[in-house]
Coordinates of C-alpha atoms in Angstrom, one line a residue:
M343 CA 121.8 9.6 9.1
S344 CA 122.5 5.8 9.5
R345 CA 118.8 4.6 9.1
T346 CA 117.7 1.4 12.1
F347 CA 113.2 2.3 11.5
T348 CA 110.1 1.2 8.5
T349 CA 109.8 3.2 5.7
K350 CA 108.8 0.3 3.0
Y351 CA 105.3 -1.2 4.6
Q352 CA 104.0 -4.3 2.7
N353 CA 101.1 -3.8 0.2
T354 CA 98.7 -4.9 2.6
C355 CA 95.6 -6.2 1.9
P356 CA 93.4 -8.1 4.8
A357 CA 91.4 -10.2 4.1
P358 CA 87.9 -9.0 5.1
S359 CA 85.3 -10.6 7.3
G360 CA 83.0 -10.6 4.4
A361 CA 81.8 -9.5 1.3
G362 CA 82.5 -5.9 2.0
V363 CA 82.8 -5.7 5.2
L364 CA 84.8 -3.6 7.8
Q365 CA 86.7 -6.7 10.5
L366 CA 84.7 -5.3 13.5
R367 CA 86.7 -5.2 16.5
G368 CA 85.3 -4.8 20.6
A369 CA 82.8 -2.3 18.8
P370 CA 78.7 -3.2 18.4
S371 CA 77.5 -3.7 15.3
V372 CA 74.7 -0.7 14.3
V373 CA 74.1 2.4 16.2
K374 CA 71.1 5.0 15.9
D375 CA 71.8 9.2 15.6
G376 CA 68.7 10.0 13.9
D377 CA 68.4 9.0 10.2
L378 CA 71.9 8.3 10.6
T379 CA 73.4 3.8 11.3
I380 CA 76.2 4.0 12.4
T381 CA 78.4 1.2 12.0
P382 CA 81.6 1.5 14.2
V383 CA 85.4 0.0 13.5
M384 CA 87.3 -0.4 16.5
F385 CA 85.9 0.0 20.3
T386 CA 88.8 -0.2 22.8
G387 CA 87.6 0.3 26.7
S388 CA 85.4 2.9 26.2
E389 CA 86.4 5.1 23.2
Y390 CA 85.8 4.0 19.2
F391 CA 88.2 4.9 16.3
G392 CA 86.4 4.5 12.9
A393 CA 82.9 3.8 11.3
E394 CA 81.1 3.5 8.2
I395 CA 78.0 5.7 8.1
A396 CA 74.0 5.2 5.7
G397 CA 71.8 7.5 5.7
V398 CA 73.1 11.0 3.4
D399 CA 71.5 11.9 1.1
W400 CA 74.1 12.4 -1.3
T401 CA 72.2 13.0 -4.5
R402 CA 72.1 16.7 -2.9
A403 CA 72.8 20.1 -0.3
V404 CA 74.1 18.0 2.9
P405 CA 71.3 20.0 4.7
E406 CA 72.8 22.0 7.3
D407 CA 72.3 20.9 10.6
V408 CA 72.7 16.8 8.9
V409 CA 76.5 18.4 8.5
K410 CA 77.2 19.5 12.5
Q411 CA 75.5 15.3 13.3
L412 CA 78.5 14.3 10.8
V413 CA 80.9 16.8 11.9
A414 CA 80.0 15.6 15.6
L415 CA 80.6 11.9 15.0
S416 CA 84.3 13.0 13.3
N417 CA 84.8 14.2 16.6
K418 CA 84.3 10.9 18.3
Y419 CA 85.1 8.4 15.4
A420 CA 88.4 10.4 13.3
V421 CA 87.2 8.5 10.1
L422 CA 84.1 7.9 8.4
I423 CA 83.1 5.8 5.6
F424 CA 80.2 6.5 3.2
R425 CA 79.7 3.7 0.4
K426 CA 78.7 4.5 -3.8
T427 CA 77.4 8.2 -2.4
G428 CA 77.0 9.1 -5.7
L429 CA 79.6 12.1 -5.8
D430 CA 80.8 13.7 -8.5
N431 CA 84.4 16.4 -8.9
E432 CA 81.8 19.2 -7.9
R433 CA 79.6 18.0 -5.1
H434 CA 82.8 16.8 -4.0
I435 CA 83.8 19.6 -3.5
A436 CA 81.0 21.9 -2.2
F437 CA 80.2 19.0 0.2
S438 CA 83.7 19.9 1.3
K439 CA 83.5 23.4 1.3
Q440 CA 80.8 22.9 4.0
L441 CA 83.3 21.7 6.6
G442 CA 85.5 24.6 6.5
E443 CA 86.3 28.1 4.8
K444 CA 88.8 27.1 2.8
L445 CA 89.9 24.3 0.8
E446 CA 93.9 23.2 -0.3
I447 CA 94.9 24.3 -3.4
N448 CA 96.6 22.1 -5.7
P449 CA 99.9 23.5 -6.4
F450 CA 100.8 21.3 -9.2
F451 CA 103.8 20.5 -9.2
Y452 CA 103.8 19.0 -13.0
G453 CA 102.3 21.7 -14.0
R454 CA 98.7 21.6 -13.9
E455 CA 98.3 20.2 -18.2
N456 CA 99.8 17.1 -17.1
D457 CA 97.2 16.6 -13.9
R458 CA 94.7 14.0 -15.2
V459 CA 92.2 16.2 -13.2
G460 CA 93.0 19.2 -13.3
E461 CA 91.3 20.5 -10.1
P462 CA 93.0 22.7 -8.1
F463 CA 90.7 21.8 -5.5
L464 CA 91.4 18.1 -5.7
W465 CA 94.3 16.2 -5.6
D466 CA 95.3 13.8 -8.2
V467 CA 96.4 10.8 -6.4
G468 CA 95.6 7.2 -8.7
N469 CA 97.4 5.7 -10.2
I470 CA 96.4 6.6 -13.9
E471 CA 98.4 8.7 -16.3
L472 CA 96.5 11.6 -18.7
D473 CA 96.7 9.1 -21.7
G474 CA 94.7 6.4 -19.6
S475 CA 98.2 4.1 -19.2
L476 CA 99.3 3.6 -15.0
V477 CA 102.0 5.5 -13.7
K478 CA 105.5 4.0 -15.4
E479 CA 108.0 2.4 -12.4
N480 CA 110.6 4.9 -11.8
S481 CA 109.2 7.8 -13.5
R482 CA 108.9 10.7 -11.2
R483 CA 105.9 10.7 -9.8
W484 CA 106.0 6.7 -8.9
H485 CA 108.7 7.6 -6.5
H486 CA 106.3 10.6 -5.5
S487 CA 104.0 7.9 -4.1
L488 CA 106.1 6.4 -2.5
G489 CA 105.8 8.3 0.3
N490 CA 102.4 7.4 0.8
A491 CA 102.8 5.0 1.4
L492 CA 104.6 5.9 4.7
W493 CA 102.6 7.0 8.0
H494 CA 101.6 10.4 7.3
T495 CA 99.3 13.3 8.2
D496 CA 98.4 15.8 4.6
S497 CA 100.4 18.3 5.1
S498 CA 101.1 18.6 8.5
Y499 CA 104.5 20.1 6.3
H500 CA 101.8 23.4 6.4
Q501 CA 102.1 25.6 8.7
N502 CA 98.6 26.5 8.4
R503 CA 98.0 22.1 9.1
S504 CA 94.3 21.0 7.7
K505 CA 91.5 19.7 9.2
Y506 CA 89.7 17.1 6.8
S507 CA 91.0 15.3 4.1
I508 CA 87.6 13.3 1.9
L509 CA 88.7 11.2 -0.7
L510 CA 86.5 9.8 -2.9
A511 CA 86.7 6.4 -5.2
H512 CA 85.9 7.5 -9.0
G513 CA 85.3 4.1 -11.4
N514 CA 85.7 0.6 -10.4
P515 CA 88.4 0.1 -7.2
S516 CA 89.6 -3.9 -8.0
R517 CA 89.1 -5.4 -4.8
G518 CA 91.3 -7.6 -3.0
G519 CA 94.0 -5.0 -3.4
S520 CA 92.7 -1.5 -2.8
W521 CA 93.2 -0.2 0.7
T522 CA 93.8 2.6 2.9
H523 CA 95.2 2.2 6.0
F524 CA 93.9 4.7 9.3
A525 CA 96.1 4.3 12.7
D526 CA 94.3 6.1 16.2
M527 CA 96.2 8.8 17.4
R528 CA 94.2 9.4 20.5
Q529 CA 94.7 6.2 21.1
A530 CA 97.8 5.6 20.5
Y531 CA 98.8 7.9 23.3
A532 CA 97.0 7.7 25.7
D533 CA 98.6 4.4 25.9
I534 CA 102.0 6.1 26.1
P535 CA 103.5 5.4 29.8
Q536 CA 103.2 9.1 31.7
E537 CA 107.0 9.5 32.7
K538 CA 107.2 9.4 28.3
K539 CA 104.0 11.6 28.0
D540 CA 106.1 14.1 29.9
Q541 CA 109.9 14.2 28.1
L542 CA 107.0 14.8 25.3
E543 CA 105.4 17.7 26.2
D544 CA 106.1 20.5 25.4
L545 CA 108.8 19.5 22.4
V546 CA 107.9 21.3 18.3
V547 CA 108.9 19.3 15.6
E548 CA 109.7 20.6 11.9
H549 CA 107.9 19.0 9.1
D550 CA 109.1 18.8 5.9
L551 CA 107.3 17.5 2.2
W552 CA 110.6 16.3 1.6
H553 CA 111.8 14.9 3.9
S554 CA 109.0 12.7 3.3
R555 CA 109.6 11.7 -0.1
K556 CA 113.1 11.4 0.6
L557 CA 112.4 8.5 2.6
G558 CA 110.2 7.0 0.8
S559 CA 112.3 7.2 -2.4
P560 CA 116.3 8.3 -1.4
E561 CA 117.4 8.0 -4.9
V562 CA 114.9 9.8 -6.4
Y563 CA 115.0 12.5 -4.3
H564 CA 117.8 13.3 -2.0
T565 CA 117.5 16.7 -3.7
P566 CA 114.6 17.7 -4.3
T567 CA 114.6 20.7 -7.1
A568 CA 114.4 24.1 -7.2
S569 CA 111.1 24.7 -7.7
E570 CA 110.2 21.8 -4.9
L571 CA 111.4 23.5 -2.3
A572 CA 110.2 26.9 -3.3
A573 CA 106.6 25.2 -3.9
K574 CA 107.7 23.9 -0.2
P575 CA 109.6 25.1 2.9
P576 CA 109.2 23.1 6.0
A577 CA 106.2 23.5 8.8
Y578 CA 106.8 23.4 13.0
H579 CA 104.0 22.3 14.8
R580 CA 103.6 20.6 18.1
L581 CA 104.3 17.0 18.5
V582 CA 101.1 16.8 21.6
Q583 CA 98.3 18.3 20.2
T584 CA 94.1 18.4 22.4
G585 CA 92.1 17.2 19.6
P586 CA 88.8 17.7 19.1
D587 CA 86.8 15.5 21.6
G588 CA 89.1 17.0 24.4
R589 CA 91.8 14.0 24.3
K590 CA 95.3 14.1 23.8
V591 CA 97.0 13.0 20.4
L592 CA 100.3 12.8 19.1
Y593 CA 100.7 15.3 15.6
L594 CA 102.7 12.5 14.4
A595 CA 104.2 12.8 9.6
A596 CA 106.8 11.1 8.1
H597 CA 106.8 14.5 7.3
A598 CA 108.1 14.6 10.5
K599 CA 112.2 15.5 9.9
K600 CA 113.5 17.1 13.3
I601 CA 112.9 18.1 16.6
G602 CA 113.8 21.3 18.4
G603 CA 117.0 20.9 20.9
M604 CA 118.1 17.8 18.9
G605 CA 120.5 16.8 16.1
L606 CA 118.6 15.3 13.2
E607 CA 119.9 11.4 14.3
E608 CA 118.3 11.8 17.8
S609 CA 115.2 13.7 15.9
Q610 CA 114.4 10.3 13.5
R611 CA 114.5 8.1 16.3
L612 CA 112.3 9.1 18.2
I613 CA 109.7 10.1 15.7
W614 CA 109.9 6.9 14.1
E615 CA 110.2 4.9 17.8
L616 CA 106.5 7.1 18.5
I617 CA 105.2 6.1 14.8
G618 CA 105.9 2.2 15.3
H619 CA 104.4 2.5 18.4
C620 CA 100.7 3.9 17.1
T621 CA 101.0 1.8 13.9
Q622 CA 101.0 -1.2 16.8
A623 CA 97.7 -3.5 15.1
K624 CA 96.2 -2.3 18.5
Y625 CA 96.0 1.0 16.9
V626 CA 95.2 0.2 12.9
F627 CA 92.3 -0.6 11.0
S628 CA 92.1 -0.8 7.6
F629 CA 89.6 -0.1 4.6
E630 CA 88.8 -1.4 1.1
W631 CA 87.7 1.0 -1.7
L632 CA 85.0 -1.9 -2.9
D633 CA 82.6 0.6 -5.6
S634 CA 82.9 4.5 -7.1
G635 CA 81.7 6.7 -4.7
D636 CA 83.4 5.9 -1.6
M637 CA 84.3 8.0 -0.4
V638 CA 86.6 7.9 4.1
W639 CA 86.7 11.8 5.5
W640 CA 89.5 11.5 8.2
D641 CA 90.4 13.7 10.3
N642 CA 94.4 14.7 10.5
R643 CA 94.4 15.7 13.5
Q644 CA 94.0 13.0 15.3
S645 CA 94.8 10.4 13.2
M646 CA 97.3 9.0 10.7
H647 CA 97.3 7.1 7.3
R648 CA 99.1 5.5 4.0
A649 CA 98.5 4.4 1.2
N650 CA 99.6 0.4 0.0
P651 CA 102.4 1.1 -2.3
Y652 CA 102.8 1.3 -5.5
T653 CA 103.3 -1.9 -8.0
N654 CA 103.9 -3.5 -11.4
E655 CA 100.8 -5.8 -10.6
M656 CA 98.4 -2.8 -9.4
T657 CA 95.2 -2.4 -11.5
A658 CA 94.0 1.4 -12.4
R659 CA 92.6 3.4 -8.6
D660 CA 91.1 6.4 -10.2
V661 CA 90.8 9.5 -6.1
R662 CA 90.7 12.1 -5.0
R663 CA 91.6 13.9 -3.2
S664 CA 89.8 17.3 -1.2
T665 CA 91.9 18.4 2.1
I666 CA 90.2 21.0 4.3
I667 CA 92.2 23.5 6.1
D668 CA 92.4 23.6 9.5
D669 CA 90.6 26.9 11.2
G670 CA 90.9 25.6 15.3
P671 CA 93.0 27.9 17.3
L672 CA 96.0 25.3 16.7
A673 CA 95.5 24.9 12.8
F674 CA 99.1 27.9 12.7
G675 CA 101.5 25.8 13.8
I676 CA 103.6 27.5 16.6
S677 CA 104.9 31.3 16.2
E678 CA 107.8 32.8 15.1
E679 CA 109.5 33.1 18.9
E680 CA 108.2 29.9 20.0
K681 CA 109.9 28.4 16.1
V682 CA 113.2 29.5 17.6
A683 CA 112.4 29.6 21.5
A684 CA 112.7 25.7 20.9
G685 CA 116.2 25.6 19.1
F686 CA 115.6 26.4 16.1
G687 CA 115.9 28.9 13.5
K688 CA 114.7 32.3 11.2
L689 CA 112.8 30.2 8.7
G690 CA 114.8 29.7 5.6
N691 CA 117.2 29.3 7.8
Q692 CA 117.8 26.2 9.1

């Protein structure tokens, strides 16, 4: 398959507008909602994307009325930022469980004994090894991480997809080099011409973790191991979906491999044309990790994101992610019958 799309991104470190201040675009500076203070990040016409939230008391379990308030804000802003929460692993997990009945369980692809955090409900997505050293260039973990530097939606390769991801910083991030980037899949869809929307409306996409890993590191992940393939087969989801706020979105990721009724190369051309559209600067903001306890909660049904790629000059980055499984009407993607009707064979016969 020839590749004419971008699968490598620079280690983007935008200059902030002030110490620890996001670059706000068209958004009012402060909005009050009860005890919460909300600083929106982006405002386009009448729609918002991203917000920094202050006023949550993280020293105790978050009351259910505040959880409902935060969920409503998540539906509106898609990405919520909290500074210096003081949360540890236990309280991180406890708050995550307030947002959904089930959390994803870490499959520990390379063995739980080799995982620095070792907590089944958390993913270690930092760059620190068991012995405290940084991840080594050309190690399998280094190459696995290259897929995280591609634009993606967490766990779209699960048939029961994820709803939210919550990423929490431990230690002291190095200022000026530790960023996560977010793209608004709602406004990006809204701006597509109607004729194109009509073409996309009924498409079904195969999502495959090992496809994105191969894109990120074709030399190492050209052929995933048997255990990797067994641990994570592909999943199937509609391309155009309705988000929790009622707006239509594109459900996309670098994990997206094939479109029903299309060959691999044609599928990849369309997928990366759409990813390119959705990740234009006007739909994207970049969040800098500043302090221990900084936390980002994003809705995987309304956004894409990517990390900065590893470099030999990077400093330690200790971030841990919980993932809340979707329990909404589109949580399980499509049925076996719909998958076959879309042009895919039965599961296991791709």
